[in-house]
Tab-separated table of C-alpha atoms in Angstrom:
chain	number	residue	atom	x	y	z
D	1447	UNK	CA	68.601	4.177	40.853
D	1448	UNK	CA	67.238	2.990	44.075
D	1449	UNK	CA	68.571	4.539	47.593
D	1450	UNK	CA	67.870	3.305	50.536
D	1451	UNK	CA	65.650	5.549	53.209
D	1452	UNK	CA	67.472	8.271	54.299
D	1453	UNK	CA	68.387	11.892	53.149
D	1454	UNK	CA	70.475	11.986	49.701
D	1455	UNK	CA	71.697	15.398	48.268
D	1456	UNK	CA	71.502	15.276	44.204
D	1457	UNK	CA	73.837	17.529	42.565
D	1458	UNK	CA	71.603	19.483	40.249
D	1459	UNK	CA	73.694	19.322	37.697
D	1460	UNK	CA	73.086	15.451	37.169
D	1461	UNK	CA	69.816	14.608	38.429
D	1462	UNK	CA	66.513	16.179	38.466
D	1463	UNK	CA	63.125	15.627	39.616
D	1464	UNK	CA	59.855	15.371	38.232
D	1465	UNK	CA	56.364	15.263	39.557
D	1466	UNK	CA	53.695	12.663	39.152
D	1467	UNK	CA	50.673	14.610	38.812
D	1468	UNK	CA	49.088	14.253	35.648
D	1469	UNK	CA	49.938	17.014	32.870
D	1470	UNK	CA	48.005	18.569	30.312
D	1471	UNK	CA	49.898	19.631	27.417
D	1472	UNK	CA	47.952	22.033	24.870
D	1473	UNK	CA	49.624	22.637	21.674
D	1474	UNK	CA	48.578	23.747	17.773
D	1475	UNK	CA	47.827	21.681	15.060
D	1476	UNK	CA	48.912	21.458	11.228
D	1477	UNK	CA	47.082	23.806	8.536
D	1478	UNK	CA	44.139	22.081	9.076
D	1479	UNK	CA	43.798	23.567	12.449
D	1480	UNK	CA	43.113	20.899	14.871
D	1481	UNK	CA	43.611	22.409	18.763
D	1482	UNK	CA	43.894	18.917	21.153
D	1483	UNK	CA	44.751	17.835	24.431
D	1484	UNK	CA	46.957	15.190	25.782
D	1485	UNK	CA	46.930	14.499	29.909
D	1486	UNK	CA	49.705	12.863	30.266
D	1487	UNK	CA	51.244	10.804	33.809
D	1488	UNK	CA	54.558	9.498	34.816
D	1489	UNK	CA	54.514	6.089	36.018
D	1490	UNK	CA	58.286	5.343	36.092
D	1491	UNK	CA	60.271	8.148	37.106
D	1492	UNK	CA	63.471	6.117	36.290
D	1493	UNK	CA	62.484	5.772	32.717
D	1494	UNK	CA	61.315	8.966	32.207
D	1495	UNK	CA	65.079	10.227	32.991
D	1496	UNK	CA	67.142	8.572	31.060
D	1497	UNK	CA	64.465	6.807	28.616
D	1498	UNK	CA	64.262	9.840	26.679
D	1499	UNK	CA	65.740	13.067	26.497
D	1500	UNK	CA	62.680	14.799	26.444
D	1501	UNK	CA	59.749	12.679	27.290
D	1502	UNK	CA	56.575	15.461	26.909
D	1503	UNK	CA	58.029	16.601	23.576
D	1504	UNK	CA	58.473	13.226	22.193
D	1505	UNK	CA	54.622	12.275	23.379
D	1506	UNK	CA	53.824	15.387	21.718
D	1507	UNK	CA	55.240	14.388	18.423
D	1508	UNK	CA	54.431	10.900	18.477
D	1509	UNK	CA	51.025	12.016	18.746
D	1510	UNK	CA	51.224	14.438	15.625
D	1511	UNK	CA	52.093	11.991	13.661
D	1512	UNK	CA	50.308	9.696	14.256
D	1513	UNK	CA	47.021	11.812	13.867
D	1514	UNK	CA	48.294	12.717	10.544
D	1515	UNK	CA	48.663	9.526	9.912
D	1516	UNK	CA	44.924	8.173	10.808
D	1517	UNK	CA	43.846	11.878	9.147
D	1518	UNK	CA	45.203	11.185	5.570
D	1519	UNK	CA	43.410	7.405	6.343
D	1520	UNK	CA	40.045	9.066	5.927
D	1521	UNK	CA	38.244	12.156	4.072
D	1522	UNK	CA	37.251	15.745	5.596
D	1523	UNK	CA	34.059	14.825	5.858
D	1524	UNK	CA	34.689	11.178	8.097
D	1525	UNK	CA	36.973	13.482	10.360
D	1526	UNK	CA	33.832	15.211	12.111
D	1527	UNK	CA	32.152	11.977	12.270
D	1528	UNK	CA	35.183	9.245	13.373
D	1529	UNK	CA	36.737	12.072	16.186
D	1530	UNK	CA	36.051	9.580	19.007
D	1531	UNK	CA	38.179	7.163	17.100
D	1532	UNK	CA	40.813	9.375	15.623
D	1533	UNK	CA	41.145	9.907	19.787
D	1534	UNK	CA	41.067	6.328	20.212
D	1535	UNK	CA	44.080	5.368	17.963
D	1536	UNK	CA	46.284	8.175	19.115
D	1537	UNK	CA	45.864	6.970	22.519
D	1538	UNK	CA	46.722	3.608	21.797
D	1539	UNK	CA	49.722	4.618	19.610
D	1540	UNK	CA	51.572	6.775	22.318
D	1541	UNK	CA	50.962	4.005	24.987
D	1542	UNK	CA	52.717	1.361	22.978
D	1543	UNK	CA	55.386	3.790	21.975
D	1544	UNK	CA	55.875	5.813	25.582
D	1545	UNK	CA	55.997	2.591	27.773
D	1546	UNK	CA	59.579	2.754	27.676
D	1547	UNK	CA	59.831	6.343	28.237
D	1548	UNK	CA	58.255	5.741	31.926
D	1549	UNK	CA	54.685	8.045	30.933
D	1550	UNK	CA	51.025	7.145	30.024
D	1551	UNK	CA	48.558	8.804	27.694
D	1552	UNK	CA	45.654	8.949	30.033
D	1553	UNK	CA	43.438	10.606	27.390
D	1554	UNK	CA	43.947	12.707	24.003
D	1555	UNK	CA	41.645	14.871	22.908
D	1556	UNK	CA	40.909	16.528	19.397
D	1557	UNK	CA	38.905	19.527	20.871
D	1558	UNK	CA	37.784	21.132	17.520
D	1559	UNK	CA	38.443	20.830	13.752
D	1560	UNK	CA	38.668	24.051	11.652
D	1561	UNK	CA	39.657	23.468	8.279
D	1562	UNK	CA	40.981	26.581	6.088
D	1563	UNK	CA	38.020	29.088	4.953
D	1564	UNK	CA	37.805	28.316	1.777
D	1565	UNK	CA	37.364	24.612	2.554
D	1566	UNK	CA	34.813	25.706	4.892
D	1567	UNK	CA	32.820	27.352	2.643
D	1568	UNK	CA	33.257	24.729	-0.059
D	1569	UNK	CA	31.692	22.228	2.968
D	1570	UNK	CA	28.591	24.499	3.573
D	1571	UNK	CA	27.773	24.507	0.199
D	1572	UNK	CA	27.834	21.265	-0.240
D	1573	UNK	CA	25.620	20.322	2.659
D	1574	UNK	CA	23.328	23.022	1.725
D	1575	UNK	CA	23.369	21.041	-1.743
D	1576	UNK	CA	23.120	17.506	-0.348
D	1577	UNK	CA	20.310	18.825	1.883
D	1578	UNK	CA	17.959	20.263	-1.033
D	1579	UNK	CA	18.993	17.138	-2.988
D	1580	UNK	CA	17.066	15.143	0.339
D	1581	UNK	CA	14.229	17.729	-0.079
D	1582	UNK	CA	13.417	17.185	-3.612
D	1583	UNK	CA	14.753	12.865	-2.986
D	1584	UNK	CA	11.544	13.071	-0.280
D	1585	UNK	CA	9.225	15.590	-2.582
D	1586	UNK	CA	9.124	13.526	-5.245
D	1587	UNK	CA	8.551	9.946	-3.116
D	1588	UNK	CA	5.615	11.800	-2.082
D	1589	UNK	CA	4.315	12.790	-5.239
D	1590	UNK	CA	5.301	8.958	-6.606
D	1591	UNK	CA	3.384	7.738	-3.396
D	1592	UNK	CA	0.637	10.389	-3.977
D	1593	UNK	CA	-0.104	8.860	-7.520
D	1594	UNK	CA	0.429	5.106	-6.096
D	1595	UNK	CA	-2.353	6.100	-3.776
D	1596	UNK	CA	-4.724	7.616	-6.318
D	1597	UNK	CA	-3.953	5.014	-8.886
D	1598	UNK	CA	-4.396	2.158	-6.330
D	1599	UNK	CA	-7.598	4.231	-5.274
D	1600	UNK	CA	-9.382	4.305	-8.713
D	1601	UNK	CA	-8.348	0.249	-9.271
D	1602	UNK	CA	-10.530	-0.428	-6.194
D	1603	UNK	CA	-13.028	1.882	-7.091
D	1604	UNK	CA	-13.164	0.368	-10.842
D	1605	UNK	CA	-12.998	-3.495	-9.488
D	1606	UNK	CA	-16.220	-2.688	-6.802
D	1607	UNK	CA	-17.968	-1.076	-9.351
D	1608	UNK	CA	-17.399	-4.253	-11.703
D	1609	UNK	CA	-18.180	-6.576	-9.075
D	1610	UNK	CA	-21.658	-4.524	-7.968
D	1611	UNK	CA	-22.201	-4.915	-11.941
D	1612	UNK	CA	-21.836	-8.047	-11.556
D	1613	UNK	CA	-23.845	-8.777	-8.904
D	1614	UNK	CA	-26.696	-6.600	-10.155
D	1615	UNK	CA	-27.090	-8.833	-13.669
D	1616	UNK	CA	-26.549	-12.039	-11.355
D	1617	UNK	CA	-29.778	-11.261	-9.546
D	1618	UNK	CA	-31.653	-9.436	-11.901
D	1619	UNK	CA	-31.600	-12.583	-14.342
D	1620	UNK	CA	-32.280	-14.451	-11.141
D	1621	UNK	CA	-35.365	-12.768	-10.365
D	1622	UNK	CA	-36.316	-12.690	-14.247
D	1623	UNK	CA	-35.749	-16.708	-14.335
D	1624	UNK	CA	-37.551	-17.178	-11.044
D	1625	UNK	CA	-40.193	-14.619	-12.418
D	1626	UNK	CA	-40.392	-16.843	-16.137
D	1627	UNK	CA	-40.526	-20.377	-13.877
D	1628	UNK	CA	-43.321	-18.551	-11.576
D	1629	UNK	CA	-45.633	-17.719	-14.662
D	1630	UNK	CA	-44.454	-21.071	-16.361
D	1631	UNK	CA	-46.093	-22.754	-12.703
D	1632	UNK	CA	-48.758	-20.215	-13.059
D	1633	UNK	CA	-50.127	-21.067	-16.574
D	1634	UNK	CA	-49.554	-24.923	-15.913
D	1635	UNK	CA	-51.530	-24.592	-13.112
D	1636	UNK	CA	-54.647	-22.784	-14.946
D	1637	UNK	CA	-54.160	-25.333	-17.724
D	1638	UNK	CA	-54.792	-27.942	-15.525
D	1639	UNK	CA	-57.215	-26.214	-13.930
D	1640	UNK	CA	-59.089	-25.581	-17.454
D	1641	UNK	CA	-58.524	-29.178	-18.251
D	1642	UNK	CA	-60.387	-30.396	-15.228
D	1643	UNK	CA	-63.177	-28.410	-15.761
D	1644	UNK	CA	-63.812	-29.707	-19.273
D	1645	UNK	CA	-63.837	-33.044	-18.055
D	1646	UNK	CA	-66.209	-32.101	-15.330
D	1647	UNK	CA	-69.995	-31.768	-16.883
D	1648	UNK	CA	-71.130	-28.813	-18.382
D	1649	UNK	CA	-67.322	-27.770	-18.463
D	1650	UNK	CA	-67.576	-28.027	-22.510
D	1651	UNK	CA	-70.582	-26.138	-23.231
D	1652	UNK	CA	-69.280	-23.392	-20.589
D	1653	UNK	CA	-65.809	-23.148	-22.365
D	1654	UNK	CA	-67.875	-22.645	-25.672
D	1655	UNK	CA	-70.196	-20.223	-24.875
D	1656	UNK	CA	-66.902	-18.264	-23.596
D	1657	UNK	CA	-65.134	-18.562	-26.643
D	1658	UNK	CA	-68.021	-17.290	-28.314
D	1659	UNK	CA	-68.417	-14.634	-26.060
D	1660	UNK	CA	-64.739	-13.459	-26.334
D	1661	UNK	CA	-65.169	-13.316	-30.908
D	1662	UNK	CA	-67.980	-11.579	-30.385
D	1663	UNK	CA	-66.644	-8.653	-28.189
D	1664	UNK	CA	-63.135	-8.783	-30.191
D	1665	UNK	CA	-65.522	-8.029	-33.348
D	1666	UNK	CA	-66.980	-5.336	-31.190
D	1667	UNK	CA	-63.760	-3.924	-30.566
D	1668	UNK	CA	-62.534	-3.449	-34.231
D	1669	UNK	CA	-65.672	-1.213	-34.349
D	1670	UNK	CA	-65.094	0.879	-32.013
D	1671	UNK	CA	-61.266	1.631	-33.129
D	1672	UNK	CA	-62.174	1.961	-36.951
D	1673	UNK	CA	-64.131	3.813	-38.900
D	1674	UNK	CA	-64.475	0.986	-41.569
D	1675	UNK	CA	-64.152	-2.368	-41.334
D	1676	UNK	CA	-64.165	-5.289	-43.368
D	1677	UNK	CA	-66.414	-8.110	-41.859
D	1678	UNK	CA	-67.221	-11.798	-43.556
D	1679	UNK	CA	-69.948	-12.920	-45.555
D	1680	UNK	CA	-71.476	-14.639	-41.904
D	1681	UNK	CA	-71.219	-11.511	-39.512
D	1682	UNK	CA	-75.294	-10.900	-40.095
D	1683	UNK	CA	-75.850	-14.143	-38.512
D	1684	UNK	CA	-74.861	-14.496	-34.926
D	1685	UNK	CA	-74.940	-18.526	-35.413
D	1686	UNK	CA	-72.499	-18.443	-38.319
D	1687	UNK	CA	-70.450	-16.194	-36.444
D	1688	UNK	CA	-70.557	-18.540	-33.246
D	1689	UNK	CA	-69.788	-22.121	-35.601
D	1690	UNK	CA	-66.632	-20.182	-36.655
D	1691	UNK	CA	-65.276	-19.152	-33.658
D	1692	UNK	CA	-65.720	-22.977	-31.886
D	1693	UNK	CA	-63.837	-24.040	-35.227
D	1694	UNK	CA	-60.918	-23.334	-33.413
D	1695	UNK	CA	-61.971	-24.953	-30.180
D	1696	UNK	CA	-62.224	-28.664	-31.730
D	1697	UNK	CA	-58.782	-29.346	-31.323
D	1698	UNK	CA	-58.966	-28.605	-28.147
D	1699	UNK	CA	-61.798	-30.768	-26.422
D	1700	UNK	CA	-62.721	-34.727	-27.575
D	1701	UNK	CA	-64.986	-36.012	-29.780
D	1702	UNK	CA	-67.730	-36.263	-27.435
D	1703	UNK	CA	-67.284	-32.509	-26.771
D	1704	UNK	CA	-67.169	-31.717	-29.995
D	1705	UNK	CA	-70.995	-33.170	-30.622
D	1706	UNK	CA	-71.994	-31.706	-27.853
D	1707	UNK	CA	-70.307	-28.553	-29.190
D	1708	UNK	CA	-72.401	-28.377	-32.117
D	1709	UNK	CA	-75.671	-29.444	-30.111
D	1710	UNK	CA	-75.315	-26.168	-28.705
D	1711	UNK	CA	-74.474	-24.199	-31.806
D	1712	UNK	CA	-77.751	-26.230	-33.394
D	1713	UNK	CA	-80.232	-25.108	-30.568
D	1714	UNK	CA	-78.863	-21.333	-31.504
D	1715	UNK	CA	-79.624	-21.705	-35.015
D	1716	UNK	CA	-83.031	-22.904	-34.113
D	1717	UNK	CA	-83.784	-19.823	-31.849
């Protein structure tokens, strides 16, 4: 109704008044025990008269339901977690629902959940279960890590030990083939070495008087290691002795050598 400014008397028995001021409205829950708060506000006085009959209750109710309804949406568990949106929703709800009734939901709050006692209990056991089930879950990822790491651990040490092996034979038969090509270099050198020398002169009668010198101190050995010995039919005569041993030079030295060889041996049968 609209009036124009001046002083009006309303018979009480038709019309009333209401305030603007935001309302809080505090009322129990279903079994599940669920104490909330709705602040409420009248926005259109007009509406709020003759909208409804009785505007707070039917906020109030609209409200129960629908929490029921967004409660039997989700499990016991989600309720704890999705509060915030359960408040949400039932805000949303009344505001569609209460614009003709001249209010607004300003806010709706679910101030605590307390579910029956044995539900409660039934809940702390369970957590206490899911939480020892995340104790063992992480005790034994750190045992199965634990043996990862020794396993992984004994894998290095076995492929470093194989590839020091490795090495090791790599440059030991290195050092044994540079060792075999050193003494290969070293004998080729004294060969060459002995071979100039023959050709040089007096290098032949040198290298036979050597030779000689060498059977005669090997026989002089086997004497001294033995007590008997077995000697040939020639050991009484040095000469004989000396012609065998430069048997074994002649293929060694030319022809030329070779008559000089036995000039030498026939000037030490003539002594």
């Amino acid at each position: 109704m609209n009036h124009r400014p001046k002083i009006h008397q309303l018979p009480p028995a038709i019309f009333r008044t209401f305030s603007l001021a935001p309302r809080r409205h505090d009322y129990p829950g279903p079994p599940l025990q669920l104490p909330r708060s709705c602040f409420q506000q009248i926005v259109n006085p007009h509406l709020a008269s003759y909208g409804v009959e009785n505007p707070i209750y039917a906020v109030m109710q609209l409200a129960q339901t629908t929490m029921r309804s967004e409660l039997g949406k989700i499990t016991l568990d989600k309720t704890f977690e999705e509060r915030d949106t359960l408040n949400e929703k039932i805000v949303e709800a009344i505001n569609v629902a209460a614009k003709d009734w001249g209010l607004e939901c300003l806010r709706y709050e679910i101030r605590d959940i307390m579910p029956p006692n044995g539900v409660r209990v039934a809940m702390e056991m369970q957590a206490e279960a899911e939480r020892r089930k995340r104790a063992q879950i992480l005790e034994s990822e750190g045992e199965r890590q634990a043996h990862i790491n020794i396993a992984d651990g004994k894998k290095s040490s076995v492929i470093l030990e194989s590839e020091a092996a490795k090495i090791n034979q790599v440059n030991r038969a290195s050092g044994e083939a540079e060792a075999i090509i050193a003494r290969a270099q070293a004998t080729a050198r004294g060969l060459t070495m002995v071979s100039q020398s023959l050709n040089e002169t007096g290098g032949v009668e040198a290298a036979s008087m050597r030779i000689a010198e060498q059977y005669i101190q090997a026989f002089g050995n086997i004497a001294k290691e033995g007590t008997t010995m077995l000697l040939p039919s020639s050991a009484a005569n040095p000469a004989n002795m000396i012609a065998q041993a430069l048997t074994m030079y002649k293929s060694l030295v030319p022809n030329g050598g070779i008559q000089e060889t036995s000039a030498v041996v026939s000037s030490s049968k003539a002594k």
